[in-house]
């Protein structure tokens, strides 16, 4: 991923043309045709952007849905950025005061919380289409984003870290190739800490049947939301709500493991196609099970 400095175009995308000063340009009169190089936005270099996120694998940008959502937004905006993968809790705490990721670093300023990060990206790339232009559609889009980020996310979190059968599938996918000592430390310290987070939220206190029922209802709602077109609200390109849903759905079958979310998604072709289209708009192929020619 390139980190070369370039200018922003009117479309909120990096320009291939180097920045150049316009103060020394010779003026030939008021009738001279406007030169796109005179656009003041071209006088300033694009900010240096670094995304600190947990690693993913097998077509998934990050094991963390919020990290994945931010990377998808950066890619959809055609931003130039570097990814710095954080592989330990101690390293995460050096980047983030709370130890939570993602953290987006913009010219040295660090922003935590995926929703706040996308707010900033909307400002940096105002014409990139991260949110609808219509005010009412913007409200609905933000509701979809919060539904995915603040509600469905915790259901999946509890299934990953609290419910024993799905937790074992996830731990095998994430740490199956790690050393015995690493796996032992994860079970002694990391898993209990994640379980406490889920219990504080409330999702960790629910049984597996209740959690899976919430997954089914959430998928049904998303399917209804896509009835009018390829993306939410009948839009022809993804917005923040689409990115939030995709960041969750792409976690299904993480690193090739069969688990309940994947089985439920496969029964809803409209959601599978929505995920495929959203990832494609961001320049990502996605996991192997998502390709039309693959067999799970």
mmCIF file of C-alpha atoms in Angstrom:
data_model
loop_
_atom_site.group_PDB
_atom_site.id
_atom_site.type_symbol
_atom_site.label_atom_id
_atom_site.label_comp_id
_atom_site.label_asym_id
_atom_site.label_seq_id
_atom_site.Cartn_x
_atom_site.Cartn_y
_atom_site.Cartn_z
ATOM 1 C CA UNK A 1 0.000 0.000 0.000
ATOM 2 C CA UNK A 2 1.572 3.224 -1.141
ATOM 3 C CA UNK A 3 2.285 6.043 1.229
ATOM 4 C CA UNK A 4 3.455 8.601 -1.322
ATOM 5 C CA UNK A 5 2.191 12.097 -0.633
ATOM 6 C CA UNK A 6 -0.246 13.495 -3.194
ATOM 7 C CA UNK A 7 -3.031 16.049 -3.397
ATOM 8 C CA UNK A 8 -6.765 15.597 -2.986
ATOM 9 C CA UNK A 9 -8.966 15.977 -6.019
ATOM 10 C CA UNK A 10 -12.479 17.379 -6.007
ATOM 11 C CA UNK A 11 -13.756 13.830 -5.724
ATOM 12 C CA UNK A 12 -11.998 13.312 -2.409
ATOM 13 C CA UNK A 13 -9.489 10.931 -3.961
ATOM 14 C CA UNK A 14 -5.701 11.114 -4.223
ATOM 15 C CA UNK A 15 -4.511 12.799 -7.391
ATOM 16 C CA UNK A 16 -1.832 11.273 -9.547
ATOM 17 C CA UNK A 17 -0.589 14.759 -10.420
ATOM 18 C CA UNK A 18 2.029 16.224 -8.054
ATOM 19 C CA UNK A 19 1.150 19.369 -6.091
ATOM 20 C CA UNK A 20 2.504 22.554 -7.480
ATOM 21 C CA UNK A 21 2.278 26.206 -6.354
ATOM 22 C CA UNK A 22 -0.052 28.465 -8.300
ATOM 23 C CA UNK A 23 1.210 31.865 -7.126
ATOM 24 C CA UNK A 24 3.816 31.997 -9.866
ATOM 25 C CA UNK A 25 1.449 31.186 -12.737
ATOM 26 C CA UNK A 26 1.295 33.877 -15.383
ATOM 27 C CA UNK A 27 -2.174 35.389 -15.698
ATOM 28 C CA UNK A 28 -3.279 36.294 -19.211
ATOM 29 C CA UNK A 29 -6.546 38.045 -18.311
ATOM 30 C CA UNK A 30 -10.000 37.458 -16.916
ATOM 31 C CA UNK A 31 -11.060 35.436 -19.930
ATOM 32 C CA UNK A 32 -8.516 32.710 -19.377
ATOM 33 C CA UNK A 33 -10.125 29.280 -19.015
ATOM 34 C CA UNK A 34 -10.041 27.891 -15.497
ATOM 35 C CA UNK A 35 -7.075 25.651 -14.954
ATOM 36 C CA UNK A 36 -7.793 22.719 -12.616
ATOM 37 C CA UNK A 37 -4.284 23.135 -11.271
ATOM 38 C CA UNK A 38 -5.386 26.469 -9.771
ATOM 39 C CA UNK A 39 -7.756 24.662 -7.390
ATOM 40 C CA UNK A 40 -6.520 25.692 -3.885
ATOM 41 C CA UNK A 41 -7.203 22.184 -2.663
ATOM 42 C CA UNK A 42 -4.262 21.034 -4.776
ATOM 43 C CA UNK A 43 -1.819 23.272 -2.911
ATOM 44 C CA UNK A 44 -1.847 21.124 0.189
ATOM 45 C CA UNK A 45 -0.548 17.563 0.499
ATOM 46 C CA UNK A 46 -2.860 14.803 1.644
ATOM 47 C CA UNK A 47 -2.477 14.026 5.341
ATOM 48 C CA UNK A 48 -0.374 11.109 6.442
ATOM 49 C CA UNK A 49 -2.828 8.419 7.550
ATOM 50 C CA UNK A 50 -1.954 5.307 9.544
ATOM 51 C CA UNK A 51 -4.563 2.752 10.606
ATOM 52 C CA UNK A 52 -3.694 0.789 13.744
ATOM 53 C CA UNK A 53 -5.755 -2.392 13.733
ATOM 54 C CA UNK A 54 -5.791 -6.001 14.836
ATOM 55 C CA UNK A 55 -4.770 -8.408 12.054
ATOM 56 C CA UNK A 56 -7.225 -10.503 10.084
ATOM 57 C CA UNK A 57 -6.467 -13.158 7.531
ATOM 58 C CA UNK A 58 -7.907 -15.275 4.722
ATOM 59 C CA UNK A 59 -9.622 -12.355 2.999
ATOM 60 C CA UNK A 60 -10.781 -10.571 6.173
ATOM 61 C CA UNK A 61 -9.060 -7.206 6.792
ATOM 62 C CA UNK A 62 -9.215 -7.545 10.585
ATOM 63 C CA UNK A 63 -10.579 -9.946 13.174
ATOM 64 C CA UNK A 64 -12.198 -6.860 14.722
ATOM 65 C CA UNK A 65 -15.383 -5.639 12.968
ATOM 66 C CA UNK A 66 -14.767 -1.977 13.967
ATOM 67 C CA UNK A 67 -11.243 -2.173 12.516
ATOM 68 C CA UNK A 68 -12.625 -3.759 9.367
ATOM 69 C CA UNK A 69 -15.265 -1.030 9.035
ATOM 70 C CA UNK A 70 -12.622 1.703 9.147
ATOM 71 C CA UNK A 71 -10.389 -0.029 6.608
ATOM 72 C CA UNK A 72 -13.354 -0.478 4.265
ATOM 73 C CA UNK A 73 -14.174 3.234 4.611
ATOM 74 C CA UNK A 74 -10.595 4.228 3.807
ATOM 75 C CA UNK A 75 -10.599 1.987 0.764
ATOM 76 C CA UNK A 76 -13.989 3.220 -0.417
ATOM 77 C CA UNK A 77 -12.713 6.811 -0.135
ATOM 78 C CA UNK A 78 -9.608 5.816 -2.142
ATOM 79 C CA UNK A 79 -7.476 7.268 0.620
ATOM 80 C CA UNK A 80 -3.733 6.704 0.794
ATOM 81 C CA UNK A 81 -2.921 5.057 4.096
ATOM 82 C CA UNK A 82 -0.661 2.605 5.850
ATOM 83 C CA UNK A 83 -1.858 -0.280 8.008
ATOM 84 C CA UNK A 84 -0.022 -1.091 11.214
ATOM 85 C CA UNK A 85 -1.120 -4.433 12.620
ATOM 86 C CA UNK A 86 -1.214 -4.669 16.407
ATOM 87 C CA UNK A 87 -0.668 -8.178 17.722
ATOM 88 C CA UNK A 88 -0.738 -7.889 21.513
ATOM 89 C CA UNK A 89 -2.678 -6.175 24.267
ATOM 90 C CA UNK A 90 0.435 -4.385 25.491
ATOM 91 C CA UNK A 91 1.072 -3.006 22.021
ATOM 92 C CA UNK A 92 -2.572 -1.928 21.738
ATOM 93 C CA UNK A 93 -2.331 -0.007 25.016
ATOM 94 C CA UNK A 94 0.688 1.862 23.687
ATOM 95 C CA UNK A 95 -1.421 3.003 20.745
ATOM 96 C CA UNK A 96 -4.718 3.510 22.565
ATOM 97 C CA UNK A 97 -5.275 4.693 26.117
ATOM 98 C CA UNK A 98 -8.053 2.099 26.537
ATOM 99 C CA UNK A 99 -6.319 -0.662 24.596
ATOM 100 C CA UNK A 100 -9.223 -0.630 22.133
ATOM 101 C CA UNK A 101 -8.740 -0.504 18.385
ATOM 102 C CA UNK A 102 -9.059 0.797 15.712
ATOM 103 C CA UNK A 103 -7.043 3.958 16.072
ATOM 104 C CA UNK A 104 -6.610 6.201 13.061
ATOM 105 C CA UNK A 105 -3.556 8.435 13.079
ATOM 106 C CA UNK A 106 -3.845 11.539 10.902
ATOM 107 C CA UNK A 107 -0.683 13.648 10.767
ATOM 108 C CA UNK A 108 0.178 12.441 14.274
ATOM 109 C CA UNK A 109 -3.296 12.984 15.769
ATOM 110 C CA UNK A 110 -4.835 9.752 17.020
ATOM 111 C CA UNK A 111 -8.587 9.162 16.855
ATOM 112 C CA UNK A 112 -10.231 6.193 18.558
ATOM 113 C CA UNK A 113 -13.771 4.791 18.091
ATOM 114 C CA UNK A 114 -14.801 3.677 14.622
ATOM 115 C CA UNK A 115 -17.828 5.996 14.450
ATOM 116 C CA UNK A 116 -15.725 9.070 15.258
ATOM 117 C CA UNK A 117 -13.124 7.963 12.743
ATOM 118 C CA UNK A 118 -15.719 7.743 9.977
ATOM 119 C CA UNK A 119 -16.981 11.196 10.973
ATOM 120 C CA UNK A 120 -13.476 12.525 10.354
ATOM 121 C CA UNK A 121 -13.150 10.656 7.069
ATOM 122 C CA UNK A 122 -16.380 12.263 5.869
ATOM 123 C CA UNK A 123 -14.722 15.637 6.510
ATOM 124 C CA UNK A 124 -11.459 14.682 4.834
ATOM 125 C CA UNK A 125 -13.180 13.117 1.803
ATOM 126 C CA UNK A 126 -16.469 15.030 1.504
ATOM 127 C CA UNK A 127 -17.281 13.785 -1.994
ATOM 128 C CA UNK A 128 -16.286 10.159 -1.498
ATOM 129 C CA UNK A 129 -19.850 9.070 -0.757
ATOM 130 C CA UNK A 130 -19.292 7.652 2.710
ATOM 131 C CA UNK A 131 -22.763 8.905 3.638
ATOM 132 C CA UNK A 132 -25.813 9.851 1.539
ATOM 133 C CA UNK A 133 -26.305 13.469 0.523
ATOM 134 C CA UNK A 134 -30.014 13.443 1.317
ATOM 135 C CA UNK A 135 -30.528 14.427 4.999
ATOM 136 C CA UNK A 136 -33.221 11.826 5.658
ATOM 137 C CA UNK A 137 -31.148 9.082 4.070
ATOM 138 C CA UNK A 138 -28.170 10.198 6.184
ATOM 139 C CA UNK A 139 -30.220 9.706 9.350
ATOM 140 C CA UNK A 140 -31.361 6.237 8.308
ATOM 141 C CA UNK A 141 -27.847 5.315 7.220
ATOM 142 C CA UNK A 142 -26.472 6.330 10.624
ATOM 143 C CA UNK A 143 -29.185 4.262 12.355
ATOM 144 C CA UNK A 144 -28.116 1.233 10.340
ATOM 145 C CA UNK A 145 -24.512 1.868 11.326
ATOM 146 C CA UNK A 146 -25.333 2.100 15.020
ATOM 147 C CA UNK A 147 -27.582 -0.961 14.807
ATOM 148 C CA UNK A 148 -24.662 -2.956 13.416
ATOM 149 C CA UNK A 149 -21.895 -1.415 15.536
ATOM 150 C CA UNK A 150 -23.673 -1.045 18.872
ATOM 151 C CA UNK A 151 -26.179 -3.925 18.846
ATOM 152 C CA UNK A 152 -25.319 -6.798 16.516
ATOM 153 C CA UNK A 153 -21.621 -6.425 17.283
ATOM 154 C CA UNK A 154 -22.126 -7.395 20.931
ATOM 155 C CA UNK A 155 -24.193 -10.429 20.010
ATOM 156 C CA UNK A 156 -21.330 -11.675 17.863
ATOM 157 C CA UNK A 157 -18.830 -10.727 20.551
ATOM 158 C CA UNK A 158 -20.634 -12.893 23.102
ATOM 159 C CA UNK A 159 -20.786 -15.816 20.690
ATOM 160 C CA UNK A 160 -17.056 -15.515 20.085
ATOM 161 C CA UNK A 161 -15.923 -15.202 23.688
ATOM 162 C CA UNK A 162 -18.640 -16.563 26.012
ATOM 163 C CA UNK A 163 -20.681 -19.326 24.359
ATOM 164 C CA UNK A 164 -18.447 -22.448 24.657
ATOM 165 C CA UNK A 165 -19.072 -24.185 21.272
ATOM 166 C CA UNK A 166 -18.656 -21.051 19.142
ATOM 167 C CA UNK A 167 -15.836 -19.789 21.366
ATOM 168 C CA UNK A 168 -13.814 -22.932 20.727
ATOM 169 C CA UNK A 169 -14.277 -22.596 16.974
ATOM 170 C CA UNK A 170 -13.094 -19.008 17.102
ATOM 171 C CA UNK A 171 -10.125 -19.679 19.383
ATOM 172 C CA UNK A 172 -8.970 -22.472 17.109
ATOM 173 C CA UNK A 173 -9.164 -20.129 14.109
ATOM 174 C CA UNK A 174 -7.346 -17.311 15.891
ATOM 175 C CA UNK A 175 -4.750 -19.163 17.986
ATOM 176 C CA UNK A 176 -4.714 -22.700 16.593
ATOM 177 C CA UNK A 177 -1.172 -22.319 15.246
ATOM 178 C CA UNK A 178 0.164 -20.406 18.236
ATOM 179 C CA UNK A 179 2.538 -21.934 20.762
ATOM 180 C CA UNK A 180 1.202 -23.919 23.708
ATOM 181 C CA UNK A 181 2.245 -21.135 26.068
ATOM 182 C CA UNK A 182 0.384 -18.495 24.038
ATOM 183 C CA UNK A 183 -2.782 -20.589 23.943
ATOM 184 C CA UNK A 184 -2.523 -21.156 27.686
ATOM 185 C CA UNK A 185 -2.081 -17.459 28.430
ATOM 186 C CA UNK A 186 -5.035 -16.612 26.208
ATOM 187 C CA UNK A 187 -7.299 -18.960 28.145
ATOM 188 C CA UNK A 188 -6.047 -17.816 31.543
ATOM 189 C CA UNK A 189 -6.159 -14.066 30.986
ATOM 190 C CA UNK A 190 -7.530 -12.863 27.655
ATOM 191 C CA UNK A 191 -10.685 -14.981 27.457
ATOM 192 C CA UNK A 192 -11.859 -14.045 31.004
ATOM 193 C CA UNK A 193 -11.243 -10.363 30.250
ATOM 194 C CA UNK A 194 -13.319 -10.556 27.070
ATOM 195 C CA UNK A 195 -16.051 -12.475 28.883
ATOM 196 C CA UNK A 196 -16.231 -9.736 31.521
ATOM 197 C CA UNK A 197 -16.628 -7.113 28.807
ATOM 198 C CA UNK A 198 -19.518 -9.055 27.290
ATOM 199 C CA UNK A 199 -21.151 -9.530 30.688
ATOM 200 C CA UNK A 200 -20.864 -5.834 31.541
ATOM 201 C CA UNK A 201 -22.609 -5.030 28.287
ATOM 202 C CA UNK A 202 -25.286 -7.643 28.967
ATOM 203 C CA UNK A 203 -24.861 -9.816 25.885
ATOM 204 C CA UNK A 204 -22.538 -12.137 27.793
ATOM 205 C CA UNK A 205 -25.340 -13.009 30.214
ATOM 206 C CA UNK A 206 -27.583 -14.451 27.481
ATOM 207 C CA UNK A 207 -27.703 -18.133 26.560
ATOM 208 C CA UNK A 208 -26.753 -19.451 23.136
ATOM 209 C CA UNK A 209 -30.358 -19.825 21.963
ATOM 210 C CA UNK A 210 -31.124 -16.189 22.747
ATOM 211 C CA UNK A 211 -27.952 -14.971 21.021
ATOM 212 C CA UNK A 212 -28.577 -17.006 17.880
ATOM 213 C CA UNK A 213 -32.166 -15.800 17.831
ATOM 214 C CA UNK A 214 -30.877 -12.221 17.850
ATOM 215 C CA UNK A 215 -28.577 -13.084 14.941
ATOM 216 C CA UNK A 216 -31.525 -14.462 12.955
ATOM 217 C CA UNK A 217 -33.632 -11.361 13.595
ATOM 218 C CA UNK A 218 -30.755 -9.044 12.671
ATOM 219 C CA UNK A 219 -30.128 -10.888 9.406
ATOM 220 C CA UNK A 220 -33.837 -10.758 8.562
ATOM 221 C CA UNK A 221 -33.870 -6.992 9.171
ATOM 222 C CA UNK A 222 -30.813 -6.496 6.972
ATOM 223 C CA UNK A 223 -32.398 -8.569 4.222
ATOM 224 C CA UNK A 224 -35.517 -6.395 4.376
ATOM 225 C CA UNK A 225 -33.370 -3.267 4.234
ATOM 226 C CA UNK A 226 -31.839 -4.472 0.970
ATOM 227 C CA UNK A 227 -35.149 -5.161 -0.757
ATOM 228 C CA UNK A 228 -35.020 -1.892 -2.721
ATOM 229 C CA UNK A 229 -31.627 -2.231 -4.341
ATOM 230 C CA UNK A 230 -28.079 -3.543 -4.199
ATOM 231 C CA UNK A 231 -27.296 -1.474 -1.083
ATOM 232 C CA UNK A 232 -29.280 -0.158 1.859
ATOM 233 C CA UNK A 233 -32.063 2.312 1.037
ATOM 234 C CA UNK A 234 -31.911 1.300 -2.613
ATOM 235 C CA UNK A 235 -28.637 3.135 -3.179
ATOM 236 C CA UNK A 236 -26.296 2.190 -5.994
ATOM 237 C CA UNK A 237 -23.160 2.456 -3.845
ATOM 238 C CA UNK A 238 -22.352 1.500 -0.252
ATOM 239 C CA UNK A 239 -22.487 4.005 2.592
ATOM 240 C CA UNK A 240 -21.590 3.784 6.282
ATOM 241 C CA UNK A 241 -24.463 1.442 7.132
ATOM 242 C CA UNK A 242 -23.408 -0.976 4.397
ATOM 243 C CA UNK A 243 -19.807 -0.899 5.593
ATOM 244 C CA UNK A 244 -20.898 -1.632 9.164
ATOM 245 C CA UNK A 245 -22.979 -4.637 8.111
ATOM 246 C CA UNK A 246 -20.215 -5.923 5.829
ATOM 247 C CA UNK A 247 -17.631 -5.616 8.622
ATOM 248 C CA UNK A 248 -19.725 -8.066 10.655
ATOM 249 C CA UNK A 249 -20.825 -10.447 7.908
ATOM 250 C CA UNK A 250 -17.292 -10.862 6.535
ATOM 251 C CA UNK A 251 -16.311 -12.396 9.889
ATOM 252 C CA UNK A 252 -18.478 -15.440 9.112
ATOM 253 C CA UNK A 253 -16.414 -18.578 8.725
ATOM 254 C CA UNK A 254 -13.311 -16.788 9.962
ATOM 255 C CA UNK A 255 -10.214 -18.452 8.505
ATOM 256 C CA UNK A 256 -12.281 -21.243 6.975
ATOM 257 C CA UNK A 257 -14.109 -22.426 10.094
ATOM 258 C CA UNK A 258 -17.722 -23.561 9.896
ATOM 259 C CA UNK A 259 -19.817 -21.759 12.494
ATOM 260 C CA UNK A 260 -23.439 -20.593 13.004
ATOM 261 C CA UNK A 261 -23.145 -17.144 11.392
ATOM 262 C CA UNK A 262 -21.772 -18.611 8.159
ATOM 263 C CA UNK A 263 -24.533 -21.223 8.041
ATOM 264 C CA UNK A 264 -27.172 -18.525 8.551
ATOM 265 C CA UNK A 265 -25.687 -16.184 5.944
ATOM 266 C CA UNK A 266 -25.580 -18.931 3.346
ATOM 267 C CA UNK A 267 -29.339 -19.301 3.695
ATOM 268 C CA UNK A 268 -29.801 -15.629 2.710
ATOM 269 C CA UNK A 269 -28.342 -15.083 -0.778
ATOM 270 C CA UNK A 270 -29.255 -11.374 -0.783
ATOM 271 C CA UNK A 271 -26.954 -10.767 2.201
ATOM 272 C CA UNK A 272 -24.149 -12.786 0.644
ATOM 273 C CA UNK A 273 -24.440 -10.753 -2.552
ATOM 274 C CA UNK A 274 -24.538 -7.501 -0.573
ATOM 275 C CA UNK A 275 -21.332 -8.466 1.203
ATOM 276 C CA UNK A 276 -19.675 -9.382 -2.076
ATOM 277 C CA UNK A 277 -20.682 -6.078 -3.692
ATOM 278 C CA UNK A 278 -19.621 -3.987 -0.709
ATOM 279 C CA UNK A 279 -16.202 -5.593 -0.524
ATOM 280 C CA UNK A 280 -15.772 -5.265 -4.287
ATOM 281 C CA UNK A 281 -16.540 -1.535 -4.072
ATOM 282 C CA UNK A 282 -13.695 -1.323 -1.545
ATOM 283 C CA UNK A 283 -11.308 -3.347 -3.692
ATOM 284 C CA UNK A 284 -11.366 -6.487 -1.534
ATOM 285 C CA UNK A 285 -12.111 -10.025 -2.737
ATOM 286 C CA UNK A 286 -13.106 -11.306 0.691
ATOM 287 C CA UNK A 287 -12.886 -14.819 2.157
ATOM 288 C CA UNK A 288 -12.803 -17.893 -0.040
ATOM 289 C CA UNK A 289 -16.371 -18.967 0.758
ATOM 290 C CA UNK A 290 -17.623 -15.702 -0.765
ATOM 291 C CA UNK A 291 -16.280 -16.358 -4.252
ATOM 292 C CA UNK A 292 -18.979 -17.745 -6.576
ATOM 293 C CA UNK A 293 -16.863 -20.716 -7.652
ATOM 294 C CA UNK A 294 -15.849 -21.822 -4.159
ATOM 295 C CA UNK A 295 -17.479 -24.517 -2.118
ATOM 296 C CA UNK A 296 -17.616 -24.014 1.667
#
